[in-house]
Amino acid sequence: NDVTLVTQCSVNNLYHLIETLQLWKGPISVALFVPGSSIIHAELAIKFIKQCFPLRKVQFHLVYPEHHTPTFDGNNLEIWVGLLFANDRLRCKDLFETLSSIEGENYATWGIPYPQNTLRNVAKLAVQTEYLIVLDIDVMPSYGLRENFLEKVLRNRGRNKTAETKIAYIPPAFELKINEQMPENKALLLTAWKSNQIRPFHYETCPSCHKPARYDEWKAISTNLNLGIAYEAEWQPSWEPFYIAHTSHTPDYDERFKQYGYDRISQNCELRLCGFTFVVMANSFVVHKGFKERGKFHHEKEVENKRNFNLFQNVFIPEMTKKYSSSGVDCLDSGRRKGKAKITFRQHFNKNTKEKLLRNGDQVEL
């Protein structure tokens, strides 16, 4: 009855794991993308982390393309020397800065798309606990999220535990201004929210991606109430919540989605089709470090997003409809509304994408 935190990244972003290790005392499963010489940088980074944190509960899984296997050349000699003498020169107070300076191979120059869903599945496959939570490497769990789930949610489960294996427990997602301190609890988060230091995740770039968590209602629930669950949330298109769920009942991520867009929306769609209920946790949350801003939505991301949308609508959705033909629901309309949808997924995609690009002065044909 424990929860494993599942995450993935390239070597360049492994420094984010430091804060996660300070916030999460349960098992962690990390998949690292290490094409080419990145394997050496990964070994150096893991060795540094191991000197400063107990890693008994942490697994690292190294993943690389078959056509771009781990390599060593003379340019990496300095890194190998660093491995040999790491114990002599590392101070734990400098760990964040040290890891931030480690840069793996730029796989984009080789035309290798970042396979986040493959990495998620690798890390997920190694989970040995009853529950898991899949977070991006730059998304931090709130203090005590794991303990709150174990003590306030699992202890209050009903007798029909089989029925409860298909529940997604959602800590609302926020984004925090760079250099602001992570709030230790909900009360401090609400204070930071009032001063605009923190806000709902993707507040500017994709409001619908997390809006179904109903932030205003969540904010109104008193922190004095000893609650694990706040309310049930209605599924909506484009929703991509982070959640805790039963490991053996959580579907894998579709590995055809690479780079940017629909990599988590697609998996959340399958959660709905296979019968999951979505409930929002009352006092727990997750936080992305840094605001997602409109001006940083560049044209390359739009190309990736459009490609993945076409994959989602024209390939993934028909496959899921066939696979779950008896479910009586789909992923193109809201959870409870009956009849014709007021806006199609295509309309939703075009509207949100055009708005993002027009803010940046870009042109795109949809």
mmCIF file with all atom_site columns, N, CA and C in Angstrom, residues 163-169 232-235 245-246 249-251 268-279 327:
data_model
loop_
_atom_site.group_PDB
_atom_site.id
_atom_site.type_symbol
_atom_site.label_atom_id
_atom_site.label_alt_id
_atom_site.label_comp_id
_atom_site.label_asym_id
_atom_site.label_entity_id
_atom_site.label_seq_id
_atom_site.pdbx_PDB_ins_code
_atom_site.Cartn_x
_atom_site.Cartn_y
_atom_site.Cartn_z
_atom_site.occupancy
_atom_site.B_iso_or_equiv
_atom_site.pdbx_formal_charge
_atom_site.auth_seq_id
_atom_site.auth_comp_id
_atom_site.auth_asym_id
_atom_site.auth_atom_id
_atom_site.pdbx_PDB_model_num
ATOM 1  N N  . ALA A 1 163 ? -13.768 -2.251 -6.876  1.00 0.00 ? 163 ALA A N  1
ATOM 2  C CA . ALA A 1 163 ? -14.374 -1.129 -7.595  1.00 0.00 ? 163 ALA A CA 1
ATOM 3  C C  . ALA A 1 163 ? -13.510 0.118  -7.500  1.00 0.00 ? 163 ALA A C  1
ATOM 4  N N  . GLU A 1 164 ? -12.741 0.240  -6.423  1.00 0.00 ? 164 GLU A N  1
ATOM 5  C CA . GLU A 1 164 ? -11.952 1.440  -6.216  1.00 0.00 ? 164 GLU A CA 1
ATOM 6  C C  . GLU A 1 164 ? -10.594 1.385  -6.895  1.00 0.00 ? 164 GLU A C  1
ATOM 7  N N  . THR A 1 165 ? -10.300 0.310  -7.611  1.00 0.00 ? 165 THR A N  1
ATOM 8  C CA . THR A 1 165 ? -9.030  0.246  -8.335  1.00 0.00 ? 165 THR A CA 1
ATOM 9  C C  . THR A 1 165 ? -9.054  1.098  -9.592  1.00 0.00 ? 165 THR A C  1
ATOM 10 N N  . LYS A 1 166 ? -10.222 1.563  -10.000 1.00 0.00 ? 166 LYS A N  1
ATOM 11 C CA . LYS A 1 166 ? -10.316 2.418  -11.180 1.00 0.00 ? 166 LYS A CA 1
ATOM 12 C C  . LYS A 1 166 ? -10.744 3.830  -10.788 1.00 0.00 ? 166 LYS A C  1
ATOM 13 N N  . ILE A 1 167 ? -9.970  4.404  -9.889  1.00 0.00 ? 167 ILE A N  1
ATOM 14 C CA . ILE A 1 167 ? -10.154 5.794  -9.482  1.00 0.00 ? 167 ILE A CA 1
ATOM 15 C C  . ILE A 1 167 ? -8.834  6.527  -9.687  1.00 0.00 ? 167 ILE A C  1
ATOM 16 N N  . ALA A 1 168 ? -8.904  7.689  -10.319 1.00 0.00 ? 168 ALA A N  1
ATOM 17 C CA . ALA A 1 168 ? -7.737  8.556  -10.456 1.00 0.00 ? 168 ALA A CA 1
ATOM 18 C C  . ALA A 1 168 ? -7.861  9.674  -9.427  1.00 0.00 ? 168 ALA A C  1
ATOM 19 N N  . TYR A 1 169 ? -6.909  9.724  -8.489  1.00 0.00 ? 169 TYR A N  1
ATOM 20 C CA . TYR A 1 169 ? -6.905  10.721 -7.415  1.00 0.00 ? 169 TYR A CA 1
ATOM 21 C C  . TYR A 1 169 ? -6.032  11.895 -7.870  1.00 0.00 ? 169 TYR A C  1
ATOM 22 N N  . GLU A 1 232 ? -15.820 14.700 -6.806  1.00 0.00 ? 232 GLU A N  1
ATOM 23 C CA . GLU A 1 232 ? -15.609 14.011 -8.084  1.00 0.00 ? 232 GLU A CA 1
ATOM 24 C C  . GLU A 1 232 ? -15.594 15.049 -9.202  1.00 0.00 ? 232 GLU A C  1
ATOM 25 N N  . ALA A 1 233 ? -14.697 14.880 -10.149 1.00 0.00 ? 233 ALA A N  1
ATOM 26 C CA . ALA A 1 233 ? -14.581 15.816 -11.268 1.00 0.00 ? 233 ALA A CA 1
ATOM 27 C C  . ALA A 1 233 ? -15.140 15.197 -12.543 1.00 0.00 ? 233 ALA A C  1
ATOM 28 N N  . GLU A 1 234 ? -15.726 16.035 -13.368 1.00 0.00 ? 234 GLU A N  1
ATOM 29 C CA . GLU A 1 234 ? -16.290 15.581 -14.635 1.00 0.00 ? 234 GLU A CA 1
ATOM 30 C C  . GLU A 1 234 ? -15.220 15.607 -15.715 1.00 0.00 ? 234 GLU A C  1
ATOM 31 N N  . TRP A 1 235 ? -15.068 14.506 -16.411 1.00 0.00 ? 235 TRP A N  1
ATOM 32 C CA . TRP A 1 235 ? -14.074 14.420 -17.486 1.00 0.00 ? 235 TRP A CA 1
ATOM 33 C C  . TRP A 1 235 ? -14.408 15.416 -18.594 1.00 0.00 ? 235 TRP A C  1
ATOM 34 N N  . ALA A 1 245 ? -3.011  6.548  -9.118  1.00 0.00 ? 245 ALA A N  1
ATOM 35 C CA . ALA A 1 245 ? -3.943  5.496  -9.522  1.00 0.00 ? 245 ALA A CA 1
ATOM 36 C C  . ALA A 1 245 ? -3.345  4.132  -9.226  1.00 0.00 ? 245 ALA A C  1
ATOM 37 N N  . HIS A 1 246 ? -4.194  3.120  -9.286  1.00 0.00 ? 246 HIS A N  1
ATOM 38 C CA . HIS A 1 246 ? -3.780  1.740  -9.049  1.00 0.00 ? 246 HIS A CA 1
ATOM 39 C C  . HIS A 1 246 ? -2.855  1.294  -10.177 1.00 0.00 ? 246 HIS A C  1
ATOM 40 N N  . HIS A 1 249 ? -4.016  -1.301 -12.925 1.00 0.00 ? 249 HIS A N  1
ATOM 41 C CA . HIS A 1 249 ? -5.179  -0.949 -13.738 1.00 0.00 ? 249 HIS A CA 1
ATOM 42 C C  . HIS A 1 249 ? -4.949  0.292  -14.596 1.00 0.00 ? 249 HIS A C  1
ATOM 43 N N  . THR A 1 250 ? -3.781  0.890  -14.489 1.00 0.00 ? 250 THR A N  1
ATOM 44 C CA . THR A 1 250 ? -3.487  2.096  -15.257 1.00 0.00 ? 250 THR A CA 1
ATOM 45 C C  . THR A 1 250 ? -2.925  1.718  -16.620 1.00 0.00 ? 250 THR A C  1
ATOM 46 N N  . PRO A 1 251 ? -3.565  2.125  -17.714 1.00 0.00 ? 251 PRO A N  1
ATOM 47 C CA . PRO A 1 251 ? -3.062  1.757  -19.046 1.00 0.00 ? 251 PRO A CA 1
ATOM 48 C C  . PRO A 1 251 ? -1.714  2.398  -19.338 1.00 0.00 ? 251 PRO A C  1
ATOM 49 N N  . ASN A 1 268 ? -5.072  9.864  -20.799 1.00 0.00 ? 268 ASN A N  1
ATOM 50 C CA . ASN A 1 268 ? -6.224  10.219 -19.983 1.00 0.00 ? 268 ASN A CA 1
ATOM 51 C C  . ASN A 1 268 ? -7.532  9.857  -20.680 1.00 0.00 ? 268 ASN A C  1
ATOM 52 N N  . CYS A 1 269 ? -7.532  9.931  -21.999 1.00 0.00 ? 269 CYS A N  1
ATOM 53 C CA . CYS A 1 269 ? -8.693  9.478  -22.774 1.00 0.00 ? 269 CYS A CA 1
ATOM 54 C C  . CYS A 1 269 ? -8.957  8.002  -22.508 1.00 0.00 ? 269 CYS A C  1
ATOM 55 N N  . GLU A 1 270 ? -7.892  7.189  -22.533 1.00 0.00 ? 270 GLU A N  1
ATOM 56 C CA . GLU A 1 270 ? -8.092  5.757  -22.303 1.00 0.00 ? 270 GLU A CA 1
ATOM 57 C C  . GLU A 1 270 ? -8.538  5.486  -20.870 1.00 0.00 ? 270 GLU A C  1
ATOM 58 N N  . LEU A 1 271 ? -8.076  6.270  -19.923 1.00 0.00 ? 271 LEU A N  1
ATOM 59 C CA . LEU A 1 271 ? -8.561  6.124  -18.548 1.00 0.00 ? 271 LEU A CA 1
ATOM 60 C C  . LEU A 1 271 ? -10.080 6.239  -18.507 1.00 0.00 ? 271 LEU A C  1
ATOM 61 N N  . ARG A 1 272 ? -10.589 7.235  -19.197 1.00 0.00 ? 272 ARG A N  1
ATOM 62 C CA . ARG A 1 272 ? -12.040 7.422  -19.205 1.00 0.00 ? 272 ARG A CA 1
ATOM 63 C C  . ARG A 1 272 ? -12.748 6.248  -19.873 1.00 0.00 ? 272 ARG A C  1
ATOM 64 N N  . LEU A 1 273 ? -12.228 5.813  -21.019 1.00 0.00 ? 273 LEU A N  1
ATOM 65 C CA . LEU A 1 273 ? -12.887 4.751  -21.770 1.00 0.00 ? 273 LEU A CA 1
ATOM 66 C C  . LEU A 1 273 ? -12.896 3.426  -21.019 1.00 0.00 ? 273 LEU A C  1
ATOM 67 N N  . CYS A 1 274 ? -11.851 3.171  -20.238 1.00 0.00 ? 274 CYS A N  1
ATOM 68 C CA . CYS A 1 274 ? -11.790 1.892  -19.529 1.00 0.00 ? 274 CYS A CA 1
ATOM 69 C C  . CYS A 1 274 ? -12.471 1.949  -18.164 1.00 0.00 ? 274 CYS A C  1
ATOM 70 N N  . GLY A 1 275 ? -13.146 3.073  -17.860 1.00 0.00 ? 275 GLY A N  1
ATOM 71 C CA . GLY A 1 275 ? -14.026 3.090  -16.702 1.00 0.00 ? 275 GLY A CA 1
ATOM 72 C C  . GLY A 1 275 ? -13.534 3.795  -15.463 1.00 0.00 ? 275 GLY A C  1
ATOM 73 N N  . PHE A 1 276 ? -12.510 4.641  -15.579 1.00 0.00 ? 276 PHE A N  1
ATOM 74 C CA . PHE A 1 276 ? -12.003 5.349  -14.403 1.00 0.00 ? 276 PHE A CA 1
ATOM 75 C C  . PHE A 1 276 ? -12.944 6.475  -13.976 1.00 0.00 ? 276 PHE A C  1
ATOM 76 N N  . THR A 1 277 ? -12.979 6.697  -12.662 1.00 0.00 ? 277 THR A N  1
ATOM 77 C CA . THR A 1 277 ? -13.625 7.856  -12.060 1.00 0.00 ? 277 THR A CA 1
ATOM 78 C C  . THR A 1 277 ? -12.529 8.823  -11.632 1.00 0.00 ? 277 THR A C  1
ATOM 79 N N  . PHE A 1 278 ? -12.790 10.126 -11.733 1.00 0.00 ? 278 PHE A N  1
ATOM 80 C CA . PHE A 1 278 ? -11.781 11.134 -11.417 1.00 0.00 ? 278 PHE A CA 1
ATOM 81 C C  . PHE A 1 278 ? -12.219 11.918 -10.179 1.00 0.00 ? 278 PHE A C  1
ATOM 82 N N  . VAL A 1 279 ? -11.395 11.899 -9.133  1.00 0.00 ? 279 VAL A N  1
ATOM 83 C CA . VAL A 1 279 ? -11.702 12.642 -7.915  1.00 0.00 ? 279 VAL A CA 1
ATOM 84 C C  . VAL A 1 279 ? -10.531 13.554 -7.583  1.00 0.00 ? 279 VAL A C  1
ATOM 85 N N  . SER A 1 327 ? -18.165 0.550  -23.892 1.00 0.00 ? 327 SER A N  1
ATOM 86 C CA . SER A 1 327 ? -18.112 1.496  -22.770 1.00 0.00 ? 327 SER A CA 1
ATOM 87 C C  . SER A 1 327 ? -19.240 2.522  -22.813 1.00 0.00 ? 327 SER A C  1
#
